[in-house]
Tab-separated table of C-alpha atoms in Angstrom:
chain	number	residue	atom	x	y	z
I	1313	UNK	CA	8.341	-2.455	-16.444
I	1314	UNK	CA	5.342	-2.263	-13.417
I	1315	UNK	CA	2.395	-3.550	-14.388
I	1316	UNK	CA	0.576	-2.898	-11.238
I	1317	UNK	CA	0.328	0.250	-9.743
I	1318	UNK	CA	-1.140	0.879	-6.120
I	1319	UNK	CA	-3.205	4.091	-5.056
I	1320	UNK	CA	-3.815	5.145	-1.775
I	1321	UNK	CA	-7.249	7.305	-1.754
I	1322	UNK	CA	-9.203	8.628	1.008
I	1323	UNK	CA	-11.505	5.799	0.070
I	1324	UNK	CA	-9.762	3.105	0.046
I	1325	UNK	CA	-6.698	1.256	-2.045
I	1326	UNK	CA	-7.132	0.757	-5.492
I	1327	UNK	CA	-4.595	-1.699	-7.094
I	1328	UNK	CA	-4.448	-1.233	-10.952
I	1329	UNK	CA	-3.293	-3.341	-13.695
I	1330	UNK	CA	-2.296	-2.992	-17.336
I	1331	UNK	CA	-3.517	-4.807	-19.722
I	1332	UNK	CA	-3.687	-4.581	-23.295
I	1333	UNK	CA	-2.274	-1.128	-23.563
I	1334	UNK	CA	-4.803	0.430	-20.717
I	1335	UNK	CA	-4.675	0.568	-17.175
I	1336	UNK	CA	-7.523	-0.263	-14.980
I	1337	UNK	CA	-8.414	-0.955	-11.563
I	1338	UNK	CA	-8.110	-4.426	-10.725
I	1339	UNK	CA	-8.921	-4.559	-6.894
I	1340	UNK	CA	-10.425	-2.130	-3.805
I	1341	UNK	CA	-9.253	-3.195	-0.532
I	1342	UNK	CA	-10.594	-0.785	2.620
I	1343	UNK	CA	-12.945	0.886	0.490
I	1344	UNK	CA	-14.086	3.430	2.250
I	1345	UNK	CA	-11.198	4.090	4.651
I	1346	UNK	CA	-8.246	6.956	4.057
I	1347	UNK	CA	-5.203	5.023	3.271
I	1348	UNK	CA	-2.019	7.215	4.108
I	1349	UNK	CA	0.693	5.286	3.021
I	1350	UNK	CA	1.699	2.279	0.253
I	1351	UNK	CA	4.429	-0.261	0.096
I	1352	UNK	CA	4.862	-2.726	-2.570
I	1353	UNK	CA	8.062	-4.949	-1.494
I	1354	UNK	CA	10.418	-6.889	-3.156
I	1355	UNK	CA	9.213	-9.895	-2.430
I	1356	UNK	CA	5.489	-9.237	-3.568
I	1357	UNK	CA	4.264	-8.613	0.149
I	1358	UNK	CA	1.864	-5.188	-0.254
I	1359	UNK	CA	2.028	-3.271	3.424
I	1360	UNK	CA	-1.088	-0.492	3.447
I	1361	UNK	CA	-1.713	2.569	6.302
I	1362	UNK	CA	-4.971	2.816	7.247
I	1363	UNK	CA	-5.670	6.796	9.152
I	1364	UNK	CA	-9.325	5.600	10.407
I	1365	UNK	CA	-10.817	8.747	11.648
I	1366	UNK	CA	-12.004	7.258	15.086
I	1367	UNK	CA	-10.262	4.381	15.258
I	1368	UNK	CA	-6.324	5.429	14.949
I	1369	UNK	CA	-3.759	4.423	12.299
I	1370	UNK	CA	-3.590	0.605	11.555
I	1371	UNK	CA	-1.446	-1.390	9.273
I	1372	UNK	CA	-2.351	-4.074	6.919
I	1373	UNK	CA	0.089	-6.791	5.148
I	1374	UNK	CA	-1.017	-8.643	1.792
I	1375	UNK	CA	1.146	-12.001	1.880
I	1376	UNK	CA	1.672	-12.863	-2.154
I	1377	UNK	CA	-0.620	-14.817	-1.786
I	1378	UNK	CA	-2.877	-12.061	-1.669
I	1379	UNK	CA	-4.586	-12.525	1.552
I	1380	UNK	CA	-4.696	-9.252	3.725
I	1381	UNK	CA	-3.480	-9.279	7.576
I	1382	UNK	CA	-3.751	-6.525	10.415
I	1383	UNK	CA	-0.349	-5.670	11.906
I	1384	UNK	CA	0.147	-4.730	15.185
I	1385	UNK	CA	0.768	-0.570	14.051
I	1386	UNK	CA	4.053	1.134	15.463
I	1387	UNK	CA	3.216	2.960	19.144
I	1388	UNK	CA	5.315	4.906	20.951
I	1389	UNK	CA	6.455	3.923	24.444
I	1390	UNK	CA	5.032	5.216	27.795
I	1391	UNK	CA	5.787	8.919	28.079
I	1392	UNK	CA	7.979	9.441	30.647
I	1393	UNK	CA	7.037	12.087	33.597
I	1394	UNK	CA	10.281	14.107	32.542
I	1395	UNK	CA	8.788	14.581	29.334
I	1396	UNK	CA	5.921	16.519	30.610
I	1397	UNK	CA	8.048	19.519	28.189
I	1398	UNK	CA	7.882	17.979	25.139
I	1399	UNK	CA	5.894	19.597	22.571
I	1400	UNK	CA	5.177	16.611	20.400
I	1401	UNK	CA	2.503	13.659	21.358
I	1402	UNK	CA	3.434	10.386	22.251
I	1403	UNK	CA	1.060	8.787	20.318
I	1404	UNK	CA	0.465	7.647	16.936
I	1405	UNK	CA	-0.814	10.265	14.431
I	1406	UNK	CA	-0.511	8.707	11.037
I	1407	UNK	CA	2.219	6.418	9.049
I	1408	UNK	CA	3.410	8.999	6.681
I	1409	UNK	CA	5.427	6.401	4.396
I	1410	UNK	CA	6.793	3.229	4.387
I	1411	UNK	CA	10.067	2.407	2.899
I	1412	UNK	CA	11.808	-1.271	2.304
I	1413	UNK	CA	15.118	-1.291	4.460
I	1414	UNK	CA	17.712	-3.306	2.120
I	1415	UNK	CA	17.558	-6.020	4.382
I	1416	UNK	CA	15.285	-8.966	4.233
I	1417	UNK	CA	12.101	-8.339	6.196
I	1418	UNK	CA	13.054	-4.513	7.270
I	1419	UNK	CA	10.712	-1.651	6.932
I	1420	UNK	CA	10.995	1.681	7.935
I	1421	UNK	CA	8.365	3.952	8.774
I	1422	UNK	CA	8.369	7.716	9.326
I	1423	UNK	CA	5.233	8.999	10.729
I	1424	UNK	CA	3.524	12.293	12.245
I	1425	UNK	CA	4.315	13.465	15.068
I	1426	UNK	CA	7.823	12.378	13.801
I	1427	UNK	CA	8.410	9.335	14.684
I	1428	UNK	CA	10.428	7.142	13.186
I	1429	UNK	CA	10.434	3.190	13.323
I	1430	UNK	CA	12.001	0.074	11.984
I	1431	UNK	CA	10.623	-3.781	11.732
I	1432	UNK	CA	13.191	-6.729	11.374
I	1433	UNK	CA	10.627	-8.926	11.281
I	1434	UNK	CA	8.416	-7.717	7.974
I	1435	UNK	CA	6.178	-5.621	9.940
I	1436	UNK	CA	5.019	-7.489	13.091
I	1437	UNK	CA	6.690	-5.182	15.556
I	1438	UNK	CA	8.083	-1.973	15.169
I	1439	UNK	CA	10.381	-0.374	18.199
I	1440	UNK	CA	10.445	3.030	18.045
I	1441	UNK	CA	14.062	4.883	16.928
I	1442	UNK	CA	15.004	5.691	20.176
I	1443	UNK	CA	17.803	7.661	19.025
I	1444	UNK	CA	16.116	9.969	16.825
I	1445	UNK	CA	13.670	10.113	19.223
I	1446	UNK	CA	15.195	11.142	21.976
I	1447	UNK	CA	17.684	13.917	20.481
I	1448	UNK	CA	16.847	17.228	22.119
I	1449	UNK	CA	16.773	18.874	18.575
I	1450	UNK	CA	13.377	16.732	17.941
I	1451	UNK	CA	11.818	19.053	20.661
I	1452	UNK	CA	12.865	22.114	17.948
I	1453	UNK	CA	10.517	20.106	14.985
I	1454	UNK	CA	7.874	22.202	13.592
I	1455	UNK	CA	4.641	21.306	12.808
I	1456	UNK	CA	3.638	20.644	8.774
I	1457	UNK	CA	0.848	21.862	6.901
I	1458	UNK	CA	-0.889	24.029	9.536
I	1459	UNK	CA	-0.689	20.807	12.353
I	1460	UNK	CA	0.936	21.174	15.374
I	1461	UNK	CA	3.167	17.690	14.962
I	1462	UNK	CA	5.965	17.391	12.408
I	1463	UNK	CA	6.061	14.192	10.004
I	1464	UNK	CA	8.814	12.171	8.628
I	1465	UNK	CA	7.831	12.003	4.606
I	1466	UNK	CA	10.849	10.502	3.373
I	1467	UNK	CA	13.502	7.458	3.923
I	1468	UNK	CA	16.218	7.054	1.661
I	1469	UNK	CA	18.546	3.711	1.999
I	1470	UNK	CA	21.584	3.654	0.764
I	1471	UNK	CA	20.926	0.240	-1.627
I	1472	UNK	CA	24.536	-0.178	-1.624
I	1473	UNK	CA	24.629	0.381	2.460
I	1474	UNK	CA	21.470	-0.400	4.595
I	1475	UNK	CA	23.140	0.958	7.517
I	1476	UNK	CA	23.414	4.061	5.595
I	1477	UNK	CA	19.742	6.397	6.138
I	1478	UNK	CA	18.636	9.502	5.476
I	1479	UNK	CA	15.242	11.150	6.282
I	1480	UNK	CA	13.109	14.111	5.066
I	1481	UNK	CA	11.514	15.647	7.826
I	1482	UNK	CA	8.527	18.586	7.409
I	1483	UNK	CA	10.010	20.615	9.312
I	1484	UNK	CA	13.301	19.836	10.268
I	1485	UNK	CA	15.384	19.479	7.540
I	1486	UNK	CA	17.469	15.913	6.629
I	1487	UNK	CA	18.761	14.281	9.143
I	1488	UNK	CA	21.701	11.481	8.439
I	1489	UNK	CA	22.258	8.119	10.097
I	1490	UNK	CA	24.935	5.761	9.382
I	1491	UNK	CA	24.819	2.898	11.606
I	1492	UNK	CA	21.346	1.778	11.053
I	1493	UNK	CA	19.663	4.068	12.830
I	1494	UNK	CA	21.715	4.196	16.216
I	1495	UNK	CA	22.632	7.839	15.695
I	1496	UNK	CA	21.181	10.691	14.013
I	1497	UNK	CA	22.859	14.098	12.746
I	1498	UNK	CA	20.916	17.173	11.019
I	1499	UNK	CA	22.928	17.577	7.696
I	1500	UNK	CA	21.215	19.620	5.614
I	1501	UNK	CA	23.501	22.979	4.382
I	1502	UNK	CA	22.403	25.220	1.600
I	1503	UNK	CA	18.319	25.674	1.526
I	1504	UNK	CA	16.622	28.214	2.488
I	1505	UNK	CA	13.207	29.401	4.651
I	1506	UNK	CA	11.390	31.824	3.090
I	1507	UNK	CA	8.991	31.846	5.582
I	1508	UNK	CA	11.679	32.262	8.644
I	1509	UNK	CA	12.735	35.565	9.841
I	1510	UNK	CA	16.371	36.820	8.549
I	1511	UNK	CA	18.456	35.399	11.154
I	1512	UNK	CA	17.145	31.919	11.180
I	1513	UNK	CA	16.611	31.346	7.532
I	1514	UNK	CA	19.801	29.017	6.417
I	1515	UNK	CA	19.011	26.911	9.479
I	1516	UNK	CA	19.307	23.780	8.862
I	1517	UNK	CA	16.409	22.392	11.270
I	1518	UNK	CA	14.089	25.038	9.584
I	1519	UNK	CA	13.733	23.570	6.271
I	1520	UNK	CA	10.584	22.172	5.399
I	1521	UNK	CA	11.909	19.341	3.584
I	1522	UNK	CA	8.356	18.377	1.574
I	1523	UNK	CA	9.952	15.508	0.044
I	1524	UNK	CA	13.203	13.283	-0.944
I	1525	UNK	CA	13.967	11.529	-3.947
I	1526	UNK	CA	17.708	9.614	-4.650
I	1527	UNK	CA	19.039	8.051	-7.893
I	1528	UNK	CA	19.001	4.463	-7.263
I	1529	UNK	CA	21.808	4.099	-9.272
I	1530	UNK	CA	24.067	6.929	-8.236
I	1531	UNK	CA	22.727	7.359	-4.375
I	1532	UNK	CA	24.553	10.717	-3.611
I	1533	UNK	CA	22.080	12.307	-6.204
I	1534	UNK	CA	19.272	13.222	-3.973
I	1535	UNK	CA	16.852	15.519	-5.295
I	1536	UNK	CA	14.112	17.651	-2.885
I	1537	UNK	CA	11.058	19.828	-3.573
I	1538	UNK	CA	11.559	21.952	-0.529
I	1539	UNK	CA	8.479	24.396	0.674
I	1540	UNK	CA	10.088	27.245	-1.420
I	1541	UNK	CA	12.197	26.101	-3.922
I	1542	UNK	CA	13.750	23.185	-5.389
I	1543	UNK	CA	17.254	22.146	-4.491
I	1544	UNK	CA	20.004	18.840	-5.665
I	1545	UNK	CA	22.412	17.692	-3.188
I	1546	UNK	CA	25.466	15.259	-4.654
I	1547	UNK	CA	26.703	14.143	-1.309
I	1548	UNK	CA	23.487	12.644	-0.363
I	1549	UNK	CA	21.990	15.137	0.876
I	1550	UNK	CA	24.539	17.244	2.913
I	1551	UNK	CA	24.778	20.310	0.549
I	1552	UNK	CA	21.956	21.224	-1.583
I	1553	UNK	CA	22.162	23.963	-4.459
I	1554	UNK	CA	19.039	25.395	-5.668
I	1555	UNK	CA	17.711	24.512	-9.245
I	1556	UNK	CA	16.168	28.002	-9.793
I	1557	UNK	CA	15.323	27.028	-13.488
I	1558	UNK	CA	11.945	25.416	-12.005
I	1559	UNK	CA	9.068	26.273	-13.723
I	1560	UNK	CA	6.038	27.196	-13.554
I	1561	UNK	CA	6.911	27.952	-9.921
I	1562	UNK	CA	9.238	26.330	-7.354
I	1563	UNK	CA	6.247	25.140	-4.799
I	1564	UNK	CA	5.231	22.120	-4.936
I	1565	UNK	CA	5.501	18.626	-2.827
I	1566	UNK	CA	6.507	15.376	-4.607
I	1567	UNK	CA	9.727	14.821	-6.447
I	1568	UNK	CA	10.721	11.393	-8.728
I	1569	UNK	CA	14.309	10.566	-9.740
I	1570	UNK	CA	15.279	8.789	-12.634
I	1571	UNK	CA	16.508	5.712	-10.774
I	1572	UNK	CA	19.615	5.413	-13.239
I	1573	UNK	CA	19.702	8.597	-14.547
I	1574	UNK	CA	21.483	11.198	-11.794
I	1575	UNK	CA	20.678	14.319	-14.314
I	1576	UNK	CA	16.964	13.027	-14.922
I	1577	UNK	CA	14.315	14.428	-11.905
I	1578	UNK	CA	10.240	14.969	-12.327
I	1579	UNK	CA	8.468	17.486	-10.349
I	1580	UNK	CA	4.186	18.440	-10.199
I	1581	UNK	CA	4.755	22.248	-9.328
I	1582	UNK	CA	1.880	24.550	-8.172
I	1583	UNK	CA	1.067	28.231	-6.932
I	1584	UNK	CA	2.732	28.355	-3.879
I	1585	UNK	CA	1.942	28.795	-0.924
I	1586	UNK	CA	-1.139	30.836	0.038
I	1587	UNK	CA	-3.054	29.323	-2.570
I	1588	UNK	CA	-2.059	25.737	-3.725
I	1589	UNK	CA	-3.305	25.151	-7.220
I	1590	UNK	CA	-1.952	24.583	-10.104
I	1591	UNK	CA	-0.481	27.630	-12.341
I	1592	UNK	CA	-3.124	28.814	-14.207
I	1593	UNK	CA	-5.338	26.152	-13.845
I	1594	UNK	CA	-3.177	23.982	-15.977
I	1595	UNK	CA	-1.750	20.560	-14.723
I	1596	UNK	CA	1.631	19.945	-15.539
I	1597	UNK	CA	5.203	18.136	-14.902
I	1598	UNK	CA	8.272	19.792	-15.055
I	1599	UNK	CA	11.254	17.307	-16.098
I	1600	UNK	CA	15.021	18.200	-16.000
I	1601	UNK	CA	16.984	16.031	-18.132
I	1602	UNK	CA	20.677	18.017	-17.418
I	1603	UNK	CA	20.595	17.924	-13.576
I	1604	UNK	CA	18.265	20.536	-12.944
I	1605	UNK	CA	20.203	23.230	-15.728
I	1606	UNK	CA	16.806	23.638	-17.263
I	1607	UNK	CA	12.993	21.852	-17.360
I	1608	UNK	CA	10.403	20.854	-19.715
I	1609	UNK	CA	6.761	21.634	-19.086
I	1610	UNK	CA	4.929	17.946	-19.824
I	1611	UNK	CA	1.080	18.806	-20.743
I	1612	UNK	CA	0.431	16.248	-23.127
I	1613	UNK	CA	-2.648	14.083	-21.962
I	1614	UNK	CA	-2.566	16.809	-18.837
I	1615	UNK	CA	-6.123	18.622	-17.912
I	1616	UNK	CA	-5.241	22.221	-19.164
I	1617	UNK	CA	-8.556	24.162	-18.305
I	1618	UNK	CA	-9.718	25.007	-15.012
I	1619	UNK	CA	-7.727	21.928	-13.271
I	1620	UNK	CA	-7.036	23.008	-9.850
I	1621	UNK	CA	-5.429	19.283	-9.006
I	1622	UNK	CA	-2.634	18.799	-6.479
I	1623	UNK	CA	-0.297	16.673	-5.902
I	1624	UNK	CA	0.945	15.479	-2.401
I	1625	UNK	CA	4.292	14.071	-1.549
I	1626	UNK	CA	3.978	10.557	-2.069
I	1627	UNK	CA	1.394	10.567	-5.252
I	1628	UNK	CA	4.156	10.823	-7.688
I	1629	UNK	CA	5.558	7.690	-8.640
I	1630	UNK	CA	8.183	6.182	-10.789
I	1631	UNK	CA	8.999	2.792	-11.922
I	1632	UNK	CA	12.277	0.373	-11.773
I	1633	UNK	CA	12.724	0.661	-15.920
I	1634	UNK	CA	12.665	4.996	-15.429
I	1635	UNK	CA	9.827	5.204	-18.435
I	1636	UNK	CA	6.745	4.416	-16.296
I	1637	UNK	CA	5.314	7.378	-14.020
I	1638	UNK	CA	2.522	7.860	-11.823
I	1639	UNK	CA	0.407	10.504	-10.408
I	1640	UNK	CA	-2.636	11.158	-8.143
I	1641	UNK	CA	-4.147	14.214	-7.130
I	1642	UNK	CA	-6.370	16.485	-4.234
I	1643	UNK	CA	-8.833	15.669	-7.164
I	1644	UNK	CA	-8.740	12.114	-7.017
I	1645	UNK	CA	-7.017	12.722	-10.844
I	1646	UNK	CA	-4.975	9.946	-11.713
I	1647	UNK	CA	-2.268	9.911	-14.704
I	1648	UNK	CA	0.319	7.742	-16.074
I	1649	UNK	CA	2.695	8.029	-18.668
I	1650	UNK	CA	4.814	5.340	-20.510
I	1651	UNK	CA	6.983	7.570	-22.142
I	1652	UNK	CA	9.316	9.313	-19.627
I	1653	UNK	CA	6.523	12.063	-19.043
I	1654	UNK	CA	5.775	12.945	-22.294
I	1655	UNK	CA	2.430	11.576	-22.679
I	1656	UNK	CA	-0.378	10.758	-19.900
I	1657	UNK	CA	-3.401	9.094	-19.916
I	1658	UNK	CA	-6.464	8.630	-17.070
I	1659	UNK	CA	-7.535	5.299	-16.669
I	1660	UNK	CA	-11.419	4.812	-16.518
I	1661	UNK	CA	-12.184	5.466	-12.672
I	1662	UNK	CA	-13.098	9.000	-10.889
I	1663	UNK	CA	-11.151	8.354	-7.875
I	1664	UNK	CA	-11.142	9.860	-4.302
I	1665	UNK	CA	-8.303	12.101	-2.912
I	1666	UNK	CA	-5.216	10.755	-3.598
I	1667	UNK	CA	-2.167	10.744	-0.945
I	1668	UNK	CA	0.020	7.956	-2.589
I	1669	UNK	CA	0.731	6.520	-6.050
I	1670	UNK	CA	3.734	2.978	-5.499
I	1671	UNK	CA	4.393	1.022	-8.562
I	1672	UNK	CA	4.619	-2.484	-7.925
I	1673	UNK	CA	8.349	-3.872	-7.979
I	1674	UNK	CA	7.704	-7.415	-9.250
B	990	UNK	CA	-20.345	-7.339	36.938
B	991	UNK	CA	-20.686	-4.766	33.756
B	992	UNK	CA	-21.137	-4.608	30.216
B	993	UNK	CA	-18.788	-3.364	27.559
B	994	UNK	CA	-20.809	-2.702	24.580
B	995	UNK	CA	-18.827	-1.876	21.285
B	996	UNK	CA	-20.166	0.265	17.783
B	997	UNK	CA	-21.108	-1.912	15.107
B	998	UNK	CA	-18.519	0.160	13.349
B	999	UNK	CA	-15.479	-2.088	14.399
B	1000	UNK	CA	-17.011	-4.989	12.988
B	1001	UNK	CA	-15.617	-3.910	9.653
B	1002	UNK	CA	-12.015	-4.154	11.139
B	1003	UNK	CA	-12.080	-6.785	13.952
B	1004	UNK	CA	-14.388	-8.827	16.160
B	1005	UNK	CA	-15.754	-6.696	18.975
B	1006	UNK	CA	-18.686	-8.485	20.708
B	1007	UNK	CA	-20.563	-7.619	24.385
B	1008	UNK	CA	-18.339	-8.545	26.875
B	1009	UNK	CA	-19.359	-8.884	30.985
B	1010	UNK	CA	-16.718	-8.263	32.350
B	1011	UNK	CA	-14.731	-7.356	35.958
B	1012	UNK	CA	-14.247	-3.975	37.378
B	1013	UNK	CA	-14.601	-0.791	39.250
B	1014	UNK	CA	-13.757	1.999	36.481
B	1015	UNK	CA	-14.158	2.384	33.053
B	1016	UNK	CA	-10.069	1.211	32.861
B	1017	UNK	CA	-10.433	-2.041	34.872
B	1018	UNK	CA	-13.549	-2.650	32.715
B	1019	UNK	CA	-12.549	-1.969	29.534
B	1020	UNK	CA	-8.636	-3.423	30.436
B	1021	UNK	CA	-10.678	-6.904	30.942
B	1022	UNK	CA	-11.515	-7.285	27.524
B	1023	UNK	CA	-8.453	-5.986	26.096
B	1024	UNK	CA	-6.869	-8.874	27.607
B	1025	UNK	CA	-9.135	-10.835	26.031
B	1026	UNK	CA	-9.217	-9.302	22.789
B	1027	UNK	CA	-5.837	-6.725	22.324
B	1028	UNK	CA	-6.498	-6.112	19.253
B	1029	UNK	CA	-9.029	-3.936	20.018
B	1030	UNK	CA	-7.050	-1.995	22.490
B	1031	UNK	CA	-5.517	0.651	19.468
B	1032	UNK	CA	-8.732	1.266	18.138
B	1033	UNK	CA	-10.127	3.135	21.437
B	1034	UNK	CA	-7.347	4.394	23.296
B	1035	UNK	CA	-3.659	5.894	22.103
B	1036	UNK	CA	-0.401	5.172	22.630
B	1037	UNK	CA	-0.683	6.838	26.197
B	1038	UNK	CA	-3.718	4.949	27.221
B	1039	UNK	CA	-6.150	7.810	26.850
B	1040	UNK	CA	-9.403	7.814	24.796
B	1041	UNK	CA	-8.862	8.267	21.124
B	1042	UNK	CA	-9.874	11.605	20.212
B	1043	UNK	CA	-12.900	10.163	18.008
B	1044	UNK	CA	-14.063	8.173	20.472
B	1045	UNK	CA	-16.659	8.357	22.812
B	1046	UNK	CA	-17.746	6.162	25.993
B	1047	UNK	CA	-20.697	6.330	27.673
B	1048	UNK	CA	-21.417	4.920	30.811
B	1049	UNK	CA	-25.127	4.490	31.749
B	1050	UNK	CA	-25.995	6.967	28.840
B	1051	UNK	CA	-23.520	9.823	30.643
B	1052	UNK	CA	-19.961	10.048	28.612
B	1053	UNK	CA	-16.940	9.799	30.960
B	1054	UNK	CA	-15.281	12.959	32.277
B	1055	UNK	CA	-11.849	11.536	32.602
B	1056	UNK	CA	-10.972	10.798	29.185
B	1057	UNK	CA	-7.234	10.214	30.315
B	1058	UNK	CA	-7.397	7.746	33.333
B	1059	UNK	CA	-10.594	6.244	32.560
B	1060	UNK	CA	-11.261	6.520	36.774
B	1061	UNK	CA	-15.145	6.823	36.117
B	1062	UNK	CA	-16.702	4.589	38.119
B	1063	UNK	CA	-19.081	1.764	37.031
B	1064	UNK	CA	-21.287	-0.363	39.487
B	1065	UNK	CA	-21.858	-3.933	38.303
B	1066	UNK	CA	-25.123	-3.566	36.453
B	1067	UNK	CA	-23.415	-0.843	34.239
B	1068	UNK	CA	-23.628	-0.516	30.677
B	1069	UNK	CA	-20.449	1.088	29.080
B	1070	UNK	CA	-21.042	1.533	25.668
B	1071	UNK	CA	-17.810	2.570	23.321
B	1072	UNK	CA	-19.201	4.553	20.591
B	1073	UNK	CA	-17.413	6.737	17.757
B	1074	UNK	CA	-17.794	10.304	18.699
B	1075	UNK	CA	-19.804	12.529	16.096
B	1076	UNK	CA	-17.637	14.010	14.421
B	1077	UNK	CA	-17.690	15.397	10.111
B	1078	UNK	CA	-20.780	15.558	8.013
């Protein structure tokens, strides 16, 4: 099992360790800078966002040896005068997540305004996905979370197939590539848009995919907590049925799946949409055991009064072994649980805003 | 020749010193250090070569007007200081 556990706050990283039963924070690196997005690799090689206000996003690398370098961060290419059209910016607006690519030394990264981008070379350059890029469909992204820019929150690998790729894309839906990134297709059938009119509603490019989550073990499982609902696809994220047994309530952003497990999924609902809190003022995980067929409400260890805590995309976290979770909240609430779910505890530490919880993997 | 001044701010991320430098406009000025230093380059313009958002530069105490081409001019006593621009509480 982890015994490390990386947090990405507003204020800075916070690397935690367990010891002796109890977790607490071991090192702060950019303390005082919003870190957007966490990677612990493989190999023991820690890759952090920075989202400096002024400055732009930047990239950092820790070597296992634990010294911290400045990457050059992915940047798109020089708009070209054709592309006076395009809705989106050509510039960097923040590395949404980082993702190992199955392949020594690849990373992917999705970004806003949608970008996606891929290092062979652990990190030191990062060519834009052309492909992707350039579909005319990109033009049809919609912004996410009241921006004008749509982000790329998720990117599955196949681990049996590196060429094999999906992303999660606020808003467009999940797009498919199977030749490592050289061509893209929109796959997504079966959700739904609440908040489209009639006609475009099953649209496929309208979903507001808030994030992705695939069974390690059994890769076509591929769980999503969509902007209105939750849904399972078992074709990797082709078809999706809705698991309408969700409680408290079907909005919410982050998603964990069991990574041997294909029946075993954790969600962090809240009141959707208008006003994003938690139901009731109660913080708790819903866990489906039977593939979504019915939940259980976690609370144990949970703040239950007057806890209006939530939970972004990539603040839920879950462990190689499947018993070890992590999660991080608006709040700067941090829980973990060693048990599946069933019981959480806080370490000592009132931390900042929380956009991303990564166990470490060695 | 002019002066590129730099917040103290950047320290915290990368060198960033006063540089004299070569040039006519804020862009030949500023594209002299760069080469120099290219590190510094994402931290005050974008992908497209424009000013960062955040960031404000000031030539002679009067911020530029073109924030996209950097053609202000600068005469070769100018100071061009590169400053974050106010911005949160």
């Amino acid at each position: 099992m982890a015994d490390r556990l990386h947090v990405a706050t507003r204020k800075g990283l916070f690397e935690l360790a367990r010891g002796h039963g109890t977790w607490e924070v071991a090192e702060v690196q950019f303390l005082g800078d919003p870190v957007s997005a966490v990677l612990a690799d493989a190999d023991g090689t820690v890759y952090a966002a920075l989202d400096l206000g002024h400055f732009g996003a930047k990239l950092w690398r820790r070597d296992p040896a634990g010294t911290w370098q400045e990457l050059a961060a992915p940047a798109f290419p020089p708009k070209p005068a054709d592309a006076g059209d395009d809705p989106h910016s050509w510039s960097l607006g923040k590395i949404w997540v980082l993702e190992a690519g199955g392949v020594a030394r690849r990373l992917w990264a999705g970004t806003m305004p949608g970008g996606l981008f891929r290092s062979d070379d652990g990190g030191q350059s990062w060519p834009l996905n052309d492909a992707l890029w350039h579909m005319p469909e990109r033009r049809r992204w919609a912004g996410v979370a009241g921006g004008e820019q749509p982000g790329i929150a998720s990117v599955l690998v196949d681990p049996r197939n590196p060429a094999d790729v999906r992303i999660g894309v606020s808003t467009a839906g999940v797009w498919a590539s199977t030749d490592e990134g050289l061509s893209w297709r929109n796959i997504n059938r079966g959700m739904y848009a609440e908040y489209m009119p009639p006609e475009l509603r099953e649209e496929p490019i309208a979903q507001d995919v808030h994030r992705l989550a695939r069974c390690d073990a059994f890769p076509e499982i591929v769980w999503c907590q969509h902007h209105n609902g939750v849904f399972r696809s078992e074709d990797a994220g082709a078809t999706w049925h809705e698991l309408t047994a969700i409680r408290p309530s079907k909005f919410g952003f982050a998603v964990a799946a069991h990574p041997r497990d294909p029946d075993t999924a954790w969600f962090v609902p809240a009141v959707k949409d208008e006003r994003r809190i938690p139901v009731d003022g109660k913080v708790v995980v819903a866990r489906t055991r039977d593939g979504g067929r019915s939940f259980e409400i976690l609370r144990k260890g949970l703040p239950q009064h007057h806890a209006y805590d939530l939970v972004w995309r990539h603040a839920l976290a879950i462990d190689a072994s499947g018993e070890r979770l992590a999660f991080g909240s608006t709040s700067g609430g941090l829980w973990i649980a060693e048990d599946g779910g069933d019981s959480w505890t806080m370490p000592e530490a009132r931390l900042p805003p929380i956009a991303a919880v990564r166990f470490a993997t060695s | 020749m002019p002066t590129v001044l730099f917040t103290r701010a950047l320290e915290r991320f990368l060198p960033a010193p006063s540089t004299v430098v070569d040039g006519a406009t804020v862009d030949a000025a500023l594209a002299a250090v760069f080469a120099t230093q290219p590190a510094l380059r994402g931290y005050v313009l974008d992908d497209q070569g424009a000013l960062r958002r955040h960031v404000a530069v000031y030539v002679n105490g009067r911020l530029v007007s073109d924030r996209t081409g950097l053609t202000d001019p600068v005469g070769p006593r100018d100071e061009i200081y590169v400053f974050q621009a106010l911005s949160g509480g």
